[in-house]
Amino acid sequence: MTNDELKMTNDTTPSIPFRRFWLTLLFQTALILAVHAQAIYTHIAGKIIILQTAPLEPYNLLRGYSQIMRYDISSQEQLRGLPGWNNLPKQQSDDNTAMFIKPGTHFYVILAEPISLRLPGLPQPWEPISISLKRPANLNNNQVFLRGIAQRGLIEYGLENYTMPEAERNQINDDLRAARLANPEQTQQIPPIVMEVKVDAWGNAVPISLWVQ
């Protein structure tokens, strides 16, 4: 091999792994941007709804900047009686006492806006009215749908991780303490907490803010 041929080989050999590195980096960057772009679009163009959070344990205050949230509709037990439940693929529970939605199943929960307020000063949660394996179409103006995925006994909607500023967290904790002090005889009664959510036309949702009675 001549010196010119050796030089050409040495010049071109590193280019293949270098090109692969940049292609991988570009793909990962595009994927990250796509995820954030979806959340940004939902935040801007989404419709505001209210969801009821799952009850907190007594005296369990919010801690840290990132909260793990659960909702009434996170429990499959809350959806069993809805139209469309029987059409979802099921799997026997570990103790063989109940049937749950097969983990990994994607489906849609249709919710309706409440007709009247029930709690003064607190937004009324939207109510689940049916379930569908296919993306719903031609809903009424007072209805939306959330895209969920079944886990073992639970349902996730992409609303489980909520990051809040310290000031908001402190204010909510103060409200919780004040509500409990105002009703010391009802120590097991947790003040209602609801989440303001935005939902887009594809059922994707992002959490906006928490409300506490």
Short mmCIF file of C-alpha atoms in Angstrom, two decimals:
data_model
loop_
_atom_site.label_atom_id
_atom_site.label_comp_id
_atom_site.label_asym_id
_atom_site.label_seq_id
_atom_site.Cartn_x
_atom_site.Cartn_y
_atom_site.Cartn_z
CA MET A 1 0.00 0.00 0.00
CA THR A 2 1.39 3.39 -1.00
CA ASN A 3 1.70 6.32 1.37
CA ASP A 4 -1.16 8.11 -0.44
CA GLU A 5 -3.45 5.06 -0.09
CA LEU A 6 -2.55 4.67 3.60
CA LYS A 7 -3.23 8.36 4.20
CA MET A 8 -6.63 8.09 2.47
CA THR A 9 -7.57 5.08 4.59
CA ASN A 10 -6.62 6.82 7.82
CA ASP A 11 -8.62 9.91 6.80
CA THR A 12 -11.85 8.06 6.01
CA THR A 13 -11.94 5.36 8.71
CA PRO A 14 -13.12 7.55 11.63
CA SER A 15 -15.89 9.14 9.51
CA ILE A 16 -18.33 6.19 9.78
CA PRO A 17 -18.56 5.97 13.59
CA PHE A 18 -18.51 9.78 13.74
CA ARG A 19 -21.48 9.94 11.35
CA ARG A 20 -23.34 7.33 13.39
CA PHE A 21 -22.74 9.34 16.54
CA TRP A 22 -24.29 12.45 15.04
CA LEU A 23 -27.24 10.56 13.58
CA THR A 24 -27.94 9.01 16.99
CA LEU A 25 -27.62 12.40 18.69
CA LEU A 26 -29.95 14.05 16.16
CA PHE A 27 -32.53 11.28 16.59
CA GLN A 28 -32.48 11.58 20.39
CA THR A 29 -32.75 15.37 20.18
CA ALA A 30 -35.71 15.16 17.78
CA LEU A 31 -37.43 12.68 20.09
CA ILE A 32 -37.00 14.97 23.12
CA LEU A 33 -38.26 17.98 21.17
CA ALA A 34 -41.28 16.01 19.94
CA VAL A 35 -42.28 15.07 23.49
CA HIS A 36 -41.96 18.65 24.72
CA ALA A 37 -43.69 20.01 21.61
CA GLN A 38 -46.73 17.84 22.36
CA ALA A 39 -46.90 19.09 25.94
CA ILE A 40 -46.49 22.72 24.81
CA TYR A 41 -49.25 22.33 22.19
CA THR A 42 -51.59 20.75 24.76
CA HIS A 43 -50.84 23.54 27.22
CA ILE A 44 -51.64 26.21 24.62
CA ALA A 45 -54.53 24.67 22.68
CA GLY A 46 -55.99 22.28 25.25
CA LYS A 47 -59.39 22.57 26.90
CA ILE A 48 -59.52 23.15 30.65
CA ILE A 49 -61.17 20.46 32.77
CA ILE A 50 -61.10 19.59 36.48
CA LEU A 51 -60.20 16.17 37.89
CA GLN A 52 -60.76 14.89 41.42
CA THR A 53 -57.53 13.69 43.02
CA ALA A 54 -57.40 10.50 45.07
CA PRO A 55 -57.75 11.11 48.84
CA LEU A 56 -54.58 11.90 50.75
CA GLU A 57 -53.70 10.06 53.92
CA PRO A 58 -54.55 12.03 57.09
CA TYR A 59 -51.92 14.71 57.81
CA ASN A 60 -49.98 13.76 54.69
CA LEU A 61 -48.73 17.08 53.31
CA LEU A 62 -47.15 17.73 49.92
CA ARG A 63 -43.37 17.49 49.92
CA GLY A 64 -40.74 18.26 47.30
CA TYR A 65 -41.10 19.97 43.95
CA SER A 66 -42.38 16.91 42.09
CA GLN A 67 -45.60 15.28 43.29
CA ILE A 68 -46.93 11.86 42.29
CA MET A 69 -50.64 12.40 41.75
CA ARG A 70 -53.46 9.88 41.60
CA TYR A 71 -57.05 10.60 40.64
CA ASP A 72 -60.45 9.04 41.12
CA ILE A 73 -60.26 7.82 37.52
CA SER A 74 -56.82 6.31 38.16
CA SER A 75 -58.57 3.42 39.91
CA GLN A 76 -60.11 0.78 37.68
CA GLU A 77 -62.71 0.17 40.37
CA GLN A 78 -64.12 3.63 39.64
CA LEU A 79 -64.69 2.74 35.97
CA ARG A 80 -66.14 -0.77 36.17
CA GLY A 81 -69.76 0.28 35.82
CA LEU A 82 -69.26 2.57 32.83
CA PRO A 83 -70.50 1.77 29.31
CA GLY A 84 -67.64 0.25 27.30
CA TRP A 85 -65.96 -1.48 30.24
CA ASN A 86 -66.92 -4.94 28.99
CA ASN A 87 -65.28 -4.25 25.60
CA LEU A 88 -61.80 -3.85 27.08
CA PRO A 89 -59.43 -6.86 27.22
CA LYS A 90 -59.25 -8.24 30.76
CA GLN A 91 -56.82 -10.18 32.91
CA GLN A 92 -57.45 -12.04 36.16
CA SER A 93 -56.03 -10.44 39.30
CA ASP A 94 -53.26 -12.25 41.16
CA ASP A 95 -55.66 -13.38 43.88
CA ASN A 96 -58.33 -14.37 41.33
CA THR A 97 -60.91 -12.13 43.01
CA ALA A 98 -61.47 -9.64 40.16
CA MET A 99 -60.87 -8.91 36.50
CA PHE A 100 -58.72 -5.94 35.54
CA ILE A 101 -57.93 -4.28 32.22
CA LYS A 102 -55.00 -6.07 30.60
CA PRO A 103 -51.79 -4.12 31.34
CA GLY A 104 -50.54 -2.15 28.34
CA THR A 105 -54.02 -1.59 26.90
CA HIS A 106 -54.57 1.91 25.48
CA PHE A 107 -58.10 3.27 25.64
CA TYR A 108 -60.10 6.46 26.16
CA VAL A 109 -62.17 7.70 29.08
CA ILE A 110 -64.94 10.13 28.14
CA LEU A 111 -65.75 12.79 30.75
CA ALA A 112 -68.62 15.26 30.96
CA GLU A 113 -68.70 18.73 32.48
CA PRO A 114 -70.70 18.90 35.73
CA ILE A 115 -74.14 20.42 35.50
CA SER A 116 -73.95 22.36 38.77
CA LEU A 117 -71.40 23.28 41.42
CA ARG A 118 -71.36 21.15 44.55
CA LEU A 119 -68.58 22.74 46.60
CA PRO A 120 -68.57 26.54 46.99
CA GLY A 121 -65.24 28.05 46.00
CA LEU A 122 -63.90 24.83 44.50
CA PRO A 123 -64.19 23.86 40.78
CA GLN A 124 -66.43 20.85 40.25
CA PRO A 125 -64.65 17.74 38.88
CA TRP A 126 -65.69 16.38 35.51
CA GLU A 127 -67.40 13.00 35.66
CA PRO A 128 -66.45 9.87 33.65
CA ILE A 129 -69.42 8.68 31.58
CA SER A 130 -68.05 5.96 29.26
CA ILE A 131 -64.96 4.12 27.95
CA SER A 132 -63.86 3.42 24.38
CA LEU A 133 -61.09 1.40 22.75
CA LYS A 134 -61.25 3.73 19.73
CA ARG A 135 -60.69 7.46 19.77
CA PRO A 136 -64.12 9.02 20.28
CA ALA A 137 -65.59 11.33 17.65
CA ASN A 138 -68.43 13.85 17.56
CA LEU A 139 -68.51 14.54 21.29
CA ASN A 140 -70.69 17.27 22.72
CA ASN A 141 -69.12 20.60 23.64
CA ASN A 142 -69.38 19.69 27.32
CA GLN A 143 -67.44 16.43 26.86
CA VAL A 144 -63.77 15.50 26.44
CA PHE A 145 -61.79 12.29 26.40
CA LEU A 146 -58.51 11.31 28.07
CA ARG A 147 -56.11 8.78 26.60
CA GLY A 148 -55.09 6.26 29.23
CA ILE A 149 -52.97 3.14 29.51
CA ALA A 150 -53.78 0.34 31.90
CA GLN A 151 -51.24 -0.75 34.49
CA ARG A 152 -51.75 -3.40 37.17
CA GLY A 153 -54.92 -2.20 38.87
CA LEU A 154 -54.30 1.43 37.89
CA ILE A 155 -54.66 3.68 34.87
CA GLU A 156 -52.12 6.31 33.84
CA TYR A 157 -53.00 9.41 31.81
CA GLY A 158 -49.68 11.26 31.71
CA LEU A 159 -50.91 13.40 34.62
CA GLU A 160 -49.17 11.54 37.40
CA ASN A 161 -46.07 13.77 37.71
CA TYR A 162 -46.80 17.33 38.76
CA THR A 163 -44.04 19.87 39.39
CA MET A 164 -45.03 22.88 41.46
CA PRO A 165 -43.22 25.99 42.69
CA GLU A 166 -42.35 26.08 46.38
CA ALA A 167 -44.76 28.97 46.99
CA GLU A 168 -47.68 26.98 45.55
CA ARG A 169 -46.80 23.90 47.59
CA ASN A 170 -46.53 25.93 50.80
CA GLN A 171 -49.87 27.64 50.13
CA ILE A 172 -51.63 24.30 49.58
CA ASN A 173 -50.11 22.83 52.74
CA ASP A 174 -51.20 25.91 54.69
CA ASP A 175 -54.75 25.50 53.34
CA LEU A 176 -54.76 21.83 54.34
CA ARG A 177 -53.61 22.66 57.89
CA ALA A 178 -56.18 25.45 58.21
CA ALA A 179 -59.01 23.18 57.05
CA ARG A 180 -58.05 20.51 59.59
CA LEU A 181 -57.75 23.04 62.42
CA ALA A 182 -61.19 24.39 61.56
CA ASN A 183 -62.66 20.88 61.90
CA PRO A 184 -60.63 19.16 64.65
CA GLU A 185 -63.41 16.63 65.29
CA GLN A 186 -63.11 15.38 61.69
CA THR A 187 -59.44 14.42 61.67
CA GLN A 188 -60.04 11.71 59.08
CA GLN A 189 -61.84 14.06 56.71
CA ILE A 190 -59.33 15.20 54.09
CA PRO A 191 -60.11 18.58 52.47
CA PRO A 192 -61.01 18.07 48.80
CA ILE A 193 -58.20 18.61 46.30
CA VAL A 194 -58.78 18.91 42.55
CA MET A 195 -56.41 19.31 39.62
CA GLU A 196 -56.88 21.79 36.78
CA VAL A 197 -55.92 20.00 33.56
CA LYS A 198 -55.70 20.87 29.87
CA VAL A 199 -56.71 18.24 27.30
CA ASP A 200 -56.08 18.41 23.56
CA ALA A 201 -58.07 16.94 20.66
CA TRP A 202 -56.13 13.64 20.82
CA GLY A 203 -56.74 12.98 24.51
CA ASN A 204 -53.29 14.07 25.68
CA ALA A 205 -53.33 16.02 28.92
CA VAL A 206 -51.05 18.14 31.09
CA PRO A 207 -51.58 19.20 34.72
CA ILE A 208 -51.87 22.95 35.30
CA SER A 209 -52.56 23.66 38.98
CA LEU A 210 -53.97 22.19 42.19
CA TRP A 211 -56.99 23.54 44.06
CA VAL A 212 -57.74 22.79 47.70
CA GLN A 213 -60.96 23.55 49.64
#
